[in-house]
Amino acid sequence: MKCILMNKNTEVLMAEYDSGLGVFTKIYDVYNIDYAPYIIKSFYNGTDVNDTSFRTNLSDWFRGRGIPSWRDKLDLLLHRLDISVSSELLDKSFGLSLSDQYWLKPIDSDILYDDINFFDHDFDYSEFLEASLSRNSKTITKEESLKTPNNTTDGMLKKAWIIEDGTRYLLKGGYKNEVLQPFNEALASEICKRLGFDHVEYTLDTYKDMVVSKCPCFINKDTELITAYQIRNDMKRHDNVEDYEEYIKKLENNGIKDARNKMENMFILDFLIMNEDRHLNNFGIIRNVNTLKWLDVTPIFDNGMALNVDYYSEGEVAISGQGRFFYEEKPFDEIIKVVKDLKRIDINKLKDLPEWFDELLHKYQNITKMSDKRINLLCVLLNRQINKLKSLIENS
Ligand SMILES: Nc1ncnc2c1ncn2[C@@H]1O[C@H](COP(=O)(O)OP(=O)(O)O)[C@@H](O)[C@H]1O
Ligand SMILES: [Mg+2]
């Protein structure tokens, strides 16, 4: 298919896309490289539009918009959607997403972004939601069910975009049979709210026999998420604190003046809940797609892999204690040292937080079947981190 890669209303390049293979086989022309996905721009050498590495990276980026191969229960989902590979889904809705504004416009079509984008246009999510999150689901019946932004969500957890009162929300379940992730998201939101950190607000909801987290979309028609992975891609890698410092410098140079403060907030949150999953696609920046101006650090999102979620056993307490810091895995006690002024944190705001969490976990216990013992342990862990942070603040 000959098509134009669009960024909202701007033509980026013209290419041949082989939807069977899910790759770009030829690039005819580049019109507006500045409007290309951030990571793609850095692969363009400015002269040869058919440079193999440029084309391969474009294909990889586009394929990466599909549901990843490591999505929990992907086989089952694809079976229910009656398709064989997730890249097939990209053809169904022009590759549109709710996290950015890129799409593929067939060359012989005069369709406009305003006619098709999922921010303005509602989509029928009910069958996808069921196929994705329900334990028992039939194969989908309506072609419409494949025309949704759910074709372009990243990440490991089962998830689905839904619409309520005009707002787009992302619902996320737990991993396999684990039920804790949505509660960790809700806890993270509560901490951020109390400490005044910019964050995506996660609440709890139930879907069939499952507790899920629910958060509103933090992107709108004028913005896109650019992950730290993309931003760091053309920067020298040090595997030490320099990666962080250079990243902050880059954000500041692009006009995000409070980048350091916001990054620190994220690592403070990760310390408190022991979030092990702060990889480079779980934070980034928001850019205006019309002006290309860098607007802000992303509000804190994806905090589910916390409170030892992978290490729980009824009999013993094994504590991981390792977080992510750019390319490194490091103890939380080390990562927190990047925070320059801990005294700005009012730890008293978290005083009754373990009790708050205890109540929340008990409230849904009839659905989650989480044991009292585990609930107690989770609250002990949380309390321990709060106390640790308290003494770090006192001694700083
Ligand atoms: N509220 C949101 N608004 C817009 N995009 C989002 C939102 N939440 C997540 N995303 C996008 O979806 C991807 C997967 O979501 P995430 O919460 O990271 O799930 P997972 O836990 O499976 O990694 C993110 O990397 C981001 O691109
Ligand atoms: Mg994620």
PDB file of C-alpha atoms in Angstrom, residues 191-199 265 349:
ATOM      1  CA  ILE A 191       0.703   9.396  47.451  1.00  0.00           C
ATOM      2  CA  CYS A 192       1.100  11.791  44.534  1.00  0.00           C
ATOM      3  CA  LYS A 193      -2.031  13.634  45.511  1.00  0.00           C
ATOM      4  CA  ARG A 194      -0.864  14.038  49.089  1.00  0.00           C
ATOM      5  CA  LEU A 195       2.650  15.106  48.128  1.00  0.00           C
ATOM      6  CA  GLY A 196       1.564  17.351  45.246  1.00  0.00           C
ATOM      7  CA  PHE A 197       3.258  15.380  42.459  1.00  0.00           C
ATOM      8  CA  ASP A 198       1.912  15.611  38.897  1.00  0.00           C
ATOM      9  CA  HIS A 199       0.383  12.249  38.155  1.00  0.00           C
ATOM     10  CA  ASN A 265       9.211  13.254  42.398  1.00  0.00           C
ATOM     11  CA  LYS A 349       1.106  14.010  54.722  1.00  0.00           C
TER      12      LYS A 349
END
